[in-house]
mmCIF file of C-alpha atoms and ligand atoms in Angstrom:
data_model
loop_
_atom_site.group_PDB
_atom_site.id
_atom_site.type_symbol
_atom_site.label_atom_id
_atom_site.label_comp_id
_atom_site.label_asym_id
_atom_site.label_seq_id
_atom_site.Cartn_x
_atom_site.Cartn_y
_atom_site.Cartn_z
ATOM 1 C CA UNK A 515 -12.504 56.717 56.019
ATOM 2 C CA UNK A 516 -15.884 54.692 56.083
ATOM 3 C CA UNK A 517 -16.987 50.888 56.489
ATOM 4 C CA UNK A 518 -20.422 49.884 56.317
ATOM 5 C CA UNK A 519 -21.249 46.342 56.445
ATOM 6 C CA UNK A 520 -24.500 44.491 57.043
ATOM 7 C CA UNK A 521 -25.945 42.635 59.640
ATOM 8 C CA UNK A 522 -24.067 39.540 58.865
ATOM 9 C CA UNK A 523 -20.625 41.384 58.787
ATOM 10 C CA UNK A 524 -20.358 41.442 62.541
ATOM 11 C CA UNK A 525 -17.668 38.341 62.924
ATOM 12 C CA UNK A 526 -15.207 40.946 60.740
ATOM 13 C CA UNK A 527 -16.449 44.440 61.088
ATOM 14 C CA UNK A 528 -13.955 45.367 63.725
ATOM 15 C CA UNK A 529 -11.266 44.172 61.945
ATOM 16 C CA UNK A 530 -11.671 45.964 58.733
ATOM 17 C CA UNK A 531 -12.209 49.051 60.843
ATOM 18 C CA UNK A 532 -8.855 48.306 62.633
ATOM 19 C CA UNK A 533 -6.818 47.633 59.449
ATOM 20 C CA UNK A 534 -8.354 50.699 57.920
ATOM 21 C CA UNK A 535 -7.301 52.727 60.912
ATOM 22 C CA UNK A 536 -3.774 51.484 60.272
ATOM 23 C CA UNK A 537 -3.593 52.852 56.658
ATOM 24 C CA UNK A 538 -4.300 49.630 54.890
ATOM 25 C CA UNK A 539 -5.931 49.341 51.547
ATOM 26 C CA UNK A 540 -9.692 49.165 51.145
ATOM 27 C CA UNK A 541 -9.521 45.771 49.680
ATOM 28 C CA UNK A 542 -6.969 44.197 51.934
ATOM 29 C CA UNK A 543 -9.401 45.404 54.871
ATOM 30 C CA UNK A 544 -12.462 43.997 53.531
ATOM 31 C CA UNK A 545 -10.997 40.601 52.327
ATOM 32 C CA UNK A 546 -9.532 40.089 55.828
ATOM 33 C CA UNK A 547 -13.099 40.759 57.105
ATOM 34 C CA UNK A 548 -15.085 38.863 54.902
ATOM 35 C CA UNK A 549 -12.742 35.769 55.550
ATOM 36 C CA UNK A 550 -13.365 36.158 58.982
ATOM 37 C CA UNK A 551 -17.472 35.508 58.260
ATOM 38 C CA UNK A 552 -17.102 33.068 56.079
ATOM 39 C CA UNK A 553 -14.931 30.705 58.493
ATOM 40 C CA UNK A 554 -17.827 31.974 61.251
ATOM 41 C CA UNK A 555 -20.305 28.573 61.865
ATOM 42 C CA UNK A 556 -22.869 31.512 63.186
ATOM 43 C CA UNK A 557 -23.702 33.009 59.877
ATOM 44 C CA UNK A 558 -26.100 30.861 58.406
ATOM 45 C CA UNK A 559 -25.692 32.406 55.384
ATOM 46 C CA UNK A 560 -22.173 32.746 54.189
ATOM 47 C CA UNK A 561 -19.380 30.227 53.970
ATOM 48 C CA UNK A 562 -18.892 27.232 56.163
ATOM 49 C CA UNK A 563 -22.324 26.584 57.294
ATOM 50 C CA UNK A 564 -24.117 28.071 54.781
ATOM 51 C CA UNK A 565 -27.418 26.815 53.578
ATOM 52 C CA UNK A 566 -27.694 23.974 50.947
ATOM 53 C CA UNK A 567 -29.277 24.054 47.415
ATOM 54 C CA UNK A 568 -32.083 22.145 46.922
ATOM 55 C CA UNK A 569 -29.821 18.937 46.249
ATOM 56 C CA UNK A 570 -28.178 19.435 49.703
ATOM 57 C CA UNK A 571 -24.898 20.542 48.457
ATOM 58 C CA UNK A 572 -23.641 24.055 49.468
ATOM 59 C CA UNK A 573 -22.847 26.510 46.403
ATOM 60 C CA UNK A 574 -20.887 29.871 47.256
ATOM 61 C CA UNK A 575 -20.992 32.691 45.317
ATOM 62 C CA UNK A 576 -18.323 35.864 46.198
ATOM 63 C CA UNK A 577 -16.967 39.427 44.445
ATOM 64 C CA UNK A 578 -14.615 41.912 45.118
ATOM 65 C CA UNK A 579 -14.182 44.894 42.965
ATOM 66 C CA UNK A 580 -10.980 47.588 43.180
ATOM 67 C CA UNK A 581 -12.438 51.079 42.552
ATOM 68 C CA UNK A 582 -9.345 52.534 41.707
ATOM 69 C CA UNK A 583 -8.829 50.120 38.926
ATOM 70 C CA UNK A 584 -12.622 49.068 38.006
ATOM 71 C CA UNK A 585 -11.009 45.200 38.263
ATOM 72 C CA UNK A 586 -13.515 43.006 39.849
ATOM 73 C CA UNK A 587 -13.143 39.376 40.501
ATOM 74 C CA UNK A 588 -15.900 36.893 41.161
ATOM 75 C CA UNK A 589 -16.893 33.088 41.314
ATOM 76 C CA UNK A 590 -20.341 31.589 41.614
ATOM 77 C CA UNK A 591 -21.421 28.450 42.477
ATOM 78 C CA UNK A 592 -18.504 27.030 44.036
ATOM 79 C CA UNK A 593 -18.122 23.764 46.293
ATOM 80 C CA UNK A 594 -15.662 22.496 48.662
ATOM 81 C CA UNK A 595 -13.919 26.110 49.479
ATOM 82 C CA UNK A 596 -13.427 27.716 52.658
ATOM 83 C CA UNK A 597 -12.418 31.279 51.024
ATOM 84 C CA UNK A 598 -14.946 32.140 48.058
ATOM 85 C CA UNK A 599 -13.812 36.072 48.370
ATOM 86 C CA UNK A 600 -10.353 35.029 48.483
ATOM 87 C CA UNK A 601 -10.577 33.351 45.253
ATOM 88 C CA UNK A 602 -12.424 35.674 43.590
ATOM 89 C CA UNK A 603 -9.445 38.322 44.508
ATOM 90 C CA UNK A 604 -7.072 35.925 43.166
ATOM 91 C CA UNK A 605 -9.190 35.796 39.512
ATOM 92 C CA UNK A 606 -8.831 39.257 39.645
ATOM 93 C CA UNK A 607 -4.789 39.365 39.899
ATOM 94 C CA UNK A 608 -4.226 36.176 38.380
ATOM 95 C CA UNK A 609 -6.596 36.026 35.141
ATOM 96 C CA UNK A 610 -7.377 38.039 32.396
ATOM 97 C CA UNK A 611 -11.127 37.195 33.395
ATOM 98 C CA UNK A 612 -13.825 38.668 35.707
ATOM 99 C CA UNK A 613 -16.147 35.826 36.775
ATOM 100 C CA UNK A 614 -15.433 32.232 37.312
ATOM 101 C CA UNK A 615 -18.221 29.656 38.064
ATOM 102 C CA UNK A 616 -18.645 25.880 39.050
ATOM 103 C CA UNK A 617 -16.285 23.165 38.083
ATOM 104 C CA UNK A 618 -14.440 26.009 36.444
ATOM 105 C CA UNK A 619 -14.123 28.088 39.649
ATOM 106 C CA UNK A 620 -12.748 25.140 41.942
ATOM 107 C CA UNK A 621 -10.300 24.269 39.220
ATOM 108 C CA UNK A 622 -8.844 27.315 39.470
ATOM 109 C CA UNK A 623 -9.044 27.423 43.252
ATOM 110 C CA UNK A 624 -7.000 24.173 43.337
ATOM 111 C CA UNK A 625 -4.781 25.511 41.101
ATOM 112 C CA UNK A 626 -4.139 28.598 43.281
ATOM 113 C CA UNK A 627 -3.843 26.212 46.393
ATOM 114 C CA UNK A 628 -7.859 27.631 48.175
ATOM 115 C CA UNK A 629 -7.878 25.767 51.471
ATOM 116 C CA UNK A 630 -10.720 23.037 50.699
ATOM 117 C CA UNK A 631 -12.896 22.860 53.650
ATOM 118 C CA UNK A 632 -16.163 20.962 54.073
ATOM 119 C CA UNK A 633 -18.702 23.497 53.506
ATOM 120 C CA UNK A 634 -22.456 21.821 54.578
ATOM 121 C CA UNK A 635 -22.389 21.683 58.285
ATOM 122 C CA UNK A 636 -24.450 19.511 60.324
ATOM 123 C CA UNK A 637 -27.133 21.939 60.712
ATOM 124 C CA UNK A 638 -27.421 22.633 57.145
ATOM 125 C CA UNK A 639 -27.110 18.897 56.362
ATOM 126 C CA UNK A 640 -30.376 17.829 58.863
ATOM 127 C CA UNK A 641 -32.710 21.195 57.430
ATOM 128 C CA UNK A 642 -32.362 19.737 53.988
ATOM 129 C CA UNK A 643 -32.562 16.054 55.219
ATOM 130 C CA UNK A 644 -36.191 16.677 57.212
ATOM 131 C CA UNK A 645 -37.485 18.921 53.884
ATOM 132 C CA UNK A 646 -36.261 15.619 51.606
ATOM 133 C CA UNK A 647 -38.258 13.358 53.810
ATOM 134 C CA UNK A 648 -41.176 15.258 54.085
ATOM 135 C CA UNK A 649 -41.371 16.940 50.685
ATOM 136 C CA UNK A 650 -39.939 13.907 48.142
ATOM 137 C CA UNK A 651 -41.656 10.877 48.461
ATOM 138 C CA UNK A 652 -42.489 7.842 46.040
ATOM 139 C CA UNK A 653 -41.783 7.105 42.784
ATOM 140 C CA UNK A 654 -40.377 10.645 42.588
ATOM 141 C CA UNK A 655 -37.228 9.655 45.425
ATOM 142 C CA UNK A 656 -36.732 7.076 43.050
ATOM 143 C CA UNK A 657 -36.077 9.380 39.973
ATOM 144 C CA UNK A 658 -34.600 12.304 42.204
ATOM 145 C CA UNK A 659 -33.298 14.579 41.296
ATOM 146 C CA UNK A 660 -34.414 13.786 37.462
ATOM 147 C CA UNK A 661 -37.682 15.338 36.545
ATOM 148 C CA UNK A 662 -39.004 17.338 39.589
ATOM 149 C CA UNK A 663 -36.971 20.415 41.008
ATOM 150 C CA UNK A 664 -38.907 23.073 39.808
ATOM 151 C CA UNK A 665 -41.964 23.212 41.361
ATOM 152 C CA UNK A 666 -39.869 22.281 44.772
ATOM 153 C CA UNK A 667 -37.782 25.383 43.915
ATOM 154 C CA UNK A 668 -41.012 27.730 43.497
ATOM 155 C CA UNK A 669 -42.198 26.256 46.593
ATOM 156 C CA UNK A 670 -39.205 27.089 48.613
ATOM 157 C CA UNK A 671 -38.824 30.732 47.744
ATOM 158 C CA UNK A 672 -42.864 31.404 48.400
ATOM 159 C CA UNK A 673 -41.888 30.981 51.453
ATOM 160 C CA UNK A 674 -39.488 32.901 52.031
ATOM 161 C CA UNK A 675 -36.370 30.661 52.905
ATOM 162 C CA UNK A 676 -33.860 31.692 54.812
ATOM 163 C CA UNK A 677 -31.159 33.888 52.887
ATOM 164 C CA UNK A 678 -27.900 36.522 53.432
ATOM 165 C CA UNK A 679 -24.882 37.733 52.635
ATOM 166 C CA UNK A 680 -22.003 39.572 53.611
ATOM 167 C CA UNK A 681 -21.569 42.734 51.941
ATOM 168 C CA UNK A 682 -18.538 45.575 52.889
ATOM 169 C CA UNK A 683 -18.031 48.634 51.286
ATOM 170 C CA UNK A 684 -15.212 51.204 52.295
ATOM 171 C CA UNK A 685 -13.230 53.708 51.704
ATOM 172 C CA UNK A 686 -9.626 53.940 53.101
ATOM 173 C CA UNK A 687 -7.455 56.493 54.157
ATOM 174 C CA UNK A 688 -5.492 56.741 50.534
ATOM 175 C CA UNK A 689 -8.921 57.645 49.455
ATOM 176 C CA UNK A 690 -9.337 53.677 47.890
ATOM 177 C CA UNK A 691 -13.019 53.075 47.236
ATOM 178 C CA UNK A 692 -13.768 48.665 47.288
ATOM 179 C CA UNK A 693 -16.331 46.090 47.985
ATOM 180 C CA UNK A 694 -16.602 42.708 48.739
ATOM 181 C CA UNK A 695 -19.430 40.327 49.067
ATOM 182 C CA UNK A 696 -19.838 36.707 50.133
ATOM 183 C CA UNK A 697 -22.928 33.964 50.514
ATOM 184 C CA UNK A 698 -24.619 30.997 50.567
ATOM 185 C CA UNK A 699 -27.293 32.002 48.377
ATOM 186 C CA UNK A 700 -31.102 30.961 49.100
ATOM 187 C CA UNK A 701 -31.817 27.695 50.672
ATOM 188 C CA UNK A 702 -32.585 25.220 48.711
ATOM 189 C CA UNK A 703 -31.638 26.894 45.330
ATOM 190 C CA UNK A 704 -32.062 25.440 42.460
ATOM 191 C CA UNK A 705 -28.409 23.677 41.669
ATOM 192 C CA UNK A 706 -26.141 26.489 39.471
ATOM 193 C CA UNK A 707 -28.409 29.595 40.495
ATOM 194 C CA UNK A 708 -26.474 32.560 40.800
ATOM 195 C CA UNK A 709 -28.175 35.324 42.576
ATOM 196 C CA UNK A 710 -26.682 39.263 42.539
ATOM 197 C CA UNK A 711 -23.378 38.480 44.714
ATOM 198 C CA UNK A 712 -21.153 37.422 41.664
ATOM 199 C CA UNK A 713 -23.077 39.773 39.516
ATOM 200 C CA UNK A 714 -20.881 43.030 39.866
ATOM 201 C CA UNK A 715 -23.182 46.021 38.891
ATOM 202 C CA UNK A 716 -26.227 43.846 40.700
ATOM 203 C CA UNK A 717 -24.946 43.098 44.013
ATOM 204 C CA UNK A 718 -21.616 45.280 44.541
ATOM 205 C CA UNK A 719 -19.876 47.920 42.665
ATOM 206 C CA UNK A 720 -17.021 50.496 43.347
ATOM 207 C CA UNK A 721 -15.761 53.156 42.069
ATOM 208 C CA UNK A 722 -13.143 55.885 43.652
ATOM 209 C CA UNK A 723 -14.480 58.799 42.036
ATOM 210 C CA UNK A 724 -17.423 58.242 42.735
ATOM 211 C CA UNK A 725 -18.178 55.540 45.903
ATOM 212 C CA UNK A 726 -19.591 52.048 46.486
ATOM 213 C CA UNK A 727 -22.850 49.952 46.763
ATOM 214 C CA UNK A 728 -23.973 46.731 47.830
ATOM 215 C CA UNK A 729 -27.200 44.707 48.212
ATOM 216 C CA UNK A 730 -28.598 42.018 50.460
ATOM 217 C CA UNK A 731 -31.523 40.179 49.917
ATOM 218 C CA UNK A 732 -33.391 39.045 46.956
ATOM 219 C CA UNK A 733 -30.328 38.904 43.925
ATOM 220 C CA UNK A 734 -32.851 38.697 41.540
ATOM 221 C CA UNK A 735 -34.128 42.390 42.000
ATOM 222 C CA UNK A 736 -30.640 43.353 41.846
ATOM 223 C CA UNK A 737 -30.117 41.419 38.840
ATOM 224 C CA UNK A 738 -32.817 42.951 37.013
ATOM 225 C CA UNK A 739 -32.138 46.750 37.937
ATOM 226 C CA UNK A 740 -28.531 46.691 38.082
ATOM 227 C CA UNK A 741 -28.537 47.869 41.489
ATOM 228 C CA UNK A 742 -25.137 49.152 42.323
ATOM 229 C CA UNK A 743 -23.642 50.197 39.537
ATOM 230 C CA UNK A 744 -26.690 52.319 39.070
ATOM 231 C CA UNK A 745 -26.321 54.091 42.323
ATOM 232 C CA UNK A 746 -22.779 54.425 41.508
ATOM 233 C CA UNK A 747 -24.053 56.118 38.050
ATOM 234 C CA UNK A 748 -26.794 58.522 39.399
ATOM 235 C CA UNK A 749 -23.472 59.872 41.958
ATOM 236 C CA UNK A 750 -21.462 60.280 38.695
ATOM 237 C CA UNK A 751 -24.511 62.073 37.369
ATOM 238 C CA UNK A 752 -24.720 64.578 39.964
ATOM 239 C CA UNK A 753 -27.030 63.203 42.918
ATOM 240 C CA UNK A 754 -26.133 62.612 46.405
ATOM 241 C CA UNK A 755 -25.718 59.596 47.880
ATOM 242 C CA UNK A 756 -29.114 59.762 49.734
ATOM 243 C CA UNK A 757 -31.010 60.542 46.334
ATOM 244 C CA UNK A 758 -29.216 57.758 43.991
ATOM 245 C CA UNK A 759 -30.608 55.240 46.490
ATOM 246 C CA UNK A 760 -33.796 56.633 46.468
ATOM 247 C CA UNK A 761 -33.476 56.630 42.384
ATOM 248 C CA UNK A 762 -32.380 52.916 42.170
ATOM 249 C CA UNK A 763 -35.610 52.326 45.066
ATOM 250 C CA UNK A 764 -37.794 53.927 42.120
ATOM 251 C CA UNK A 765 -36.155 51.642 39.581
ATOM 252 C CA UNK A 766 -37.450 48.548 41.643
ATOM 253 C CA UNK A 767 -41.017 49.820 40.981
ATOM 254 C CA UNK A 768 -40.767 49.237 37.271
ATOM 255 C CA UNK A 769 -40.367 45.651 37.959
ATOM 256 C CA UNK A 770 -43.401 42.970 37.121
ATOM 257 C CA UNK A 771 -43.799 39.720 38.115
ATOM 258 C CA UNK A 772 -40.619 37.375 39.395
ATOM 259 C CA UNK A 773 -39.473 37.131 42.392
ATOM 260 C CA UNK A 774 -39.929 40.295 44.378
ATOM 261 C CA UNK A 775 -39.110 40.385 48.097
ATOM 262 C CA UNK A 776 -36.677 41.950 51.050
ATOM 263 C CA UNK A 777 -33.884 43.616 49.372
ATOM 264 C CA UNK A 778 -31.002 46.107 51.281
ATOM 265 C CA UNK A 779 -29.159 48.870 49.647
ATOM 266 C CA UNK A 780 -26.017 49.859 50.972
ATOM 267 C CA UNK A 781 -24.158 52.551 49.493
ATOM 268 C CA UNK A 782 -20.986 55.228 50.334
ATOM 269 C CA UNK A 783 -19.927 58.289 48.361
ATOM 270 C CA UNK A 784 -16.099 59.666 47.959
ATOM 271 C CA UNK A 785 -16.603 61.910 51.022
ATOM 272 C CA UNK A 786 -17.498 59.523 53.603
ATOM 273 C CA UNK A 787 -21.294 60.163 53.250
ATOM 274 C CA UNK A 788 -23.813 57.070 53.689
ATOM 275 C CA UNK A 789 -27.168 55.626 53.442
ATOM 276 C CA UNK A 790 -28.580 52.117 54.110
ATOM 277 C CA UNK A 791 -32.171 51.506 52.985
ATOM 278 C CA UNK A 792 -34.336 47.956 53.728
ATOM 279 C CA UNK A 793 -36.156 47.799 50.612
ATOM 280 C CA UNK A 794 -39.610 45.993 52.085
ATOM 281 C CA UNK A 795 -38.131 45.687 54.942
ATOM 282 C CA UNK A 796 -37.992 47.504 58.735
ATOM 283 C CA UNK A 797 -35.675 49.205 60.918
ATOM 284 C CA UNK A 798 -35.416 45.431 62.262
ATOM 285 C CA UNK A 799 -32.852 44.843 59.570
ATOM 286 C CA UNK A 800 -29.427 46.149 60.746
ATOM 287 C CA UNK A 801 -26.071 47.288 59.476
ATOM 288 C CA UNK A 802 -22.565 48.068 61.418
ATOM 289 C CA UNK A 803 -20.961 51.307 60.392
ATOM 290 C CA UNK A 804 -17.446 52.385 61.116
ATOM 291 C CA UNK A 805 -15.956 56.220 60.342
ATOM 292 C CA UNK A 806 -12.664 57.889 60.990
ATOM 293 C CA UNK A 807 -11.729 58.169 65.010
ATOM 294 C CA UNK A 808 -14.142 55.608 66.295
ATOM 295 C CA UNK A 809 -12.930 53.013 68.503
ATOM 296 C CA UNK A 810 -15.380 50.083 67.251
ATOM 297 C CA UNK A 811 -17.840 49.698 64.415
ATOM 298 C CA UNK A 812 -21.728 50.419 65.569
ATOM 299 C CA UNK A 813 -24.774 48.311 64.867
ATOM 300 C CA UNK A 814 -27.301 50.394 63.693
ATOM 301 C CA UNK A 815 -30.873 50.112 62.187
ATOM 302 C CA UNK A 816 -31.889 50.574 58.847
ATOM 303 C CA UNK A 817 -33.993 52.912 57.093
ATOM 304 C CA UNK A 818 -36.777 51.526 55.652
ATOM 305 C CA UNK A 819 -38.855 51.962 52.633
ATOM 306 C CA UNK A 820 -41.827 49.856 50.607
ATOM 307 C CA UNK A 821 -41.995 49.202 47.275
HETATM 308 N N1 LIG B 41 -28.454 38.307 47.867
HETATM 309 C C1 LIG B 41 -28.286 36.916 48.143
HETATM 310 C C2 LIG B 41 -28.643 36.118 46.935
HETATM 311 O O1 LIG B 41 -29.579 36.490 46.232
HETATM 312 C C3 LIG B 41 -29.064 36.387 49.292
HETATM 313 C C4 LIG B 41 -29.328 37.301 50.451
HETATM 314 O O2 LIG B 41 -28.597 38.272 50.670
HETATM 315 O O3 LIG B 41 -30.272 37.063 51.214
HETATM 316 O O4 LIG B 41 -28.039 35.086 46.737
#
């Protein structure tokens, strides 16, 4: 049995690891943990509390996949929900379709009865209030937001707004393979962006032949290299779980132009073997890691490695 989560997976990282220790399912563990993050007012990044787009409103984007079954269920861009993961399970069991997003996704999350909470917190609400003031003056407040997001939206990311996620990928004592992942997406966004998160293949994949990956950080590299599902692929193809990270590090290099920045690349084979690489980042950027027998999951430091 294995759990890795990232940094931001503290609030629920000992409870996955205690349901796993009691024989539960992969996927029951890491929705229970992932709730638990989302509903925490200390990650800036994920769920309740979570940063705004770059019309102030809070977007969530969430996936689980079931490796034993290659089901996945996601939703993207959704507003007014407490539980993005759990709703993304439920499209999973409950539709004959993988990804939900928008007006779509909260339809169906009132239909399944998704406890509606009020996602932009007061902390979230006064960042995006002070950039508004100072950034959107004139004749273009009195358009807003008609005719002038873009070049606000370029702005933002050049400087490297906040960001994060909750990613957890484990393997239970059945032998179940899953993942789960859950955000806020970038600050100030532009409205509808979906980064890697509800992307299965880009920000999560599992599969219990084989094992699980996840990514933090920029979605877009993800997006464009297919990040999980190819580490997932070069373990079906033969490599270890250290070299198909390394392998889907190399694919970043291809990349030109876009948006290129901090990206982490969790991943887990079937036997309980590991890696965790900061992609342009440092050993700064953490993880929490849980295996058989160990009382508590253990915050640990990433490897790191420049494109
Ligand atoms: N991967 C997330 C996204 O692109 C953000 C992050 O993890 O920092 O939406």
């Amino acid at each position: 049995m294995i759990l890795v989560t990232n940094n931001e997976g503290y609030p629920g990282a000992d409870t996955t690891a205690r349901l796993l220790a009691e024989g539960r399912a992969a996927l029951d563990a890491i929705e229970a943990g992932v709730r638990l993050v989302e509903a925490d007012e200390r990650v800036r990044t994920v769920g309740r509390g979570g940063w705004a787009n770059i019309l102030g409103e809070v977007e969530l984007d969430a996936a689980v996949m079931d490796g034993a079954s290659l089901r996945s269920g996601a939703v993207g861009a959704v507003r007014g929900f407490l539980h993005p993961v759990s709703i993304a399970r439920a499209v999973m069991e409950k539709l004959p379709h993988e990804l939900l997003v928008g007006p779509g996704a909260e339809m169906f999350a009132r239909e399944i009865g998704a406890e509606p909470a009020e996602t932009l917190l007061p902390h979230a609400r006064q960042a995006w209030e002070a950039w508004f003031a100072g950034a959107v003056k004139g004749a273009e407040r009195e358009r807003w937001p008609e005719g002038g997001l873009i070049g606000h939206v370029r702005a933002q990311v050049q400087t490297d707004r906040p960001a994060g996620t909750t990613v957890f990928i484990a393997r239970d004592r059945a032998g179940g393979i899953a993942s789960g992942a859950s955000t806020s997406g970038w600050q100030w966004k532009y409205p509808g962006r979906l980064g890697d998160t509800p992307i299965i293949g880009a920000g999560s994949y599992a599969d219990r032949r084989y094992g699980a990956a996840a990514c933090t950080g920029v979605g877009e590299m993800a997006i464009r290299c297919g990040t999980a599902r190819a580490v997932v692929l070069y373990m079906k193809q033969g490599a270890s779980v250290h070299e198909a990270v390394e392998e889907a590090v190399e694919d970043m290099r291809a990349m030109a132009g876009g948006l290129i920045g901090r990206i982490t690349i969790h991943a887990i084979d079937s036997r309980d073997n590991f890696r965790v690489v900061a992609v342009n980042g440092d050993a700064r950027n953490a993880y929490w890691l849980w295996q058989e027998a160990e009382p508590h999951a253990t915050r640990r430091s990433c490897e790191a490695i420049a494109l």
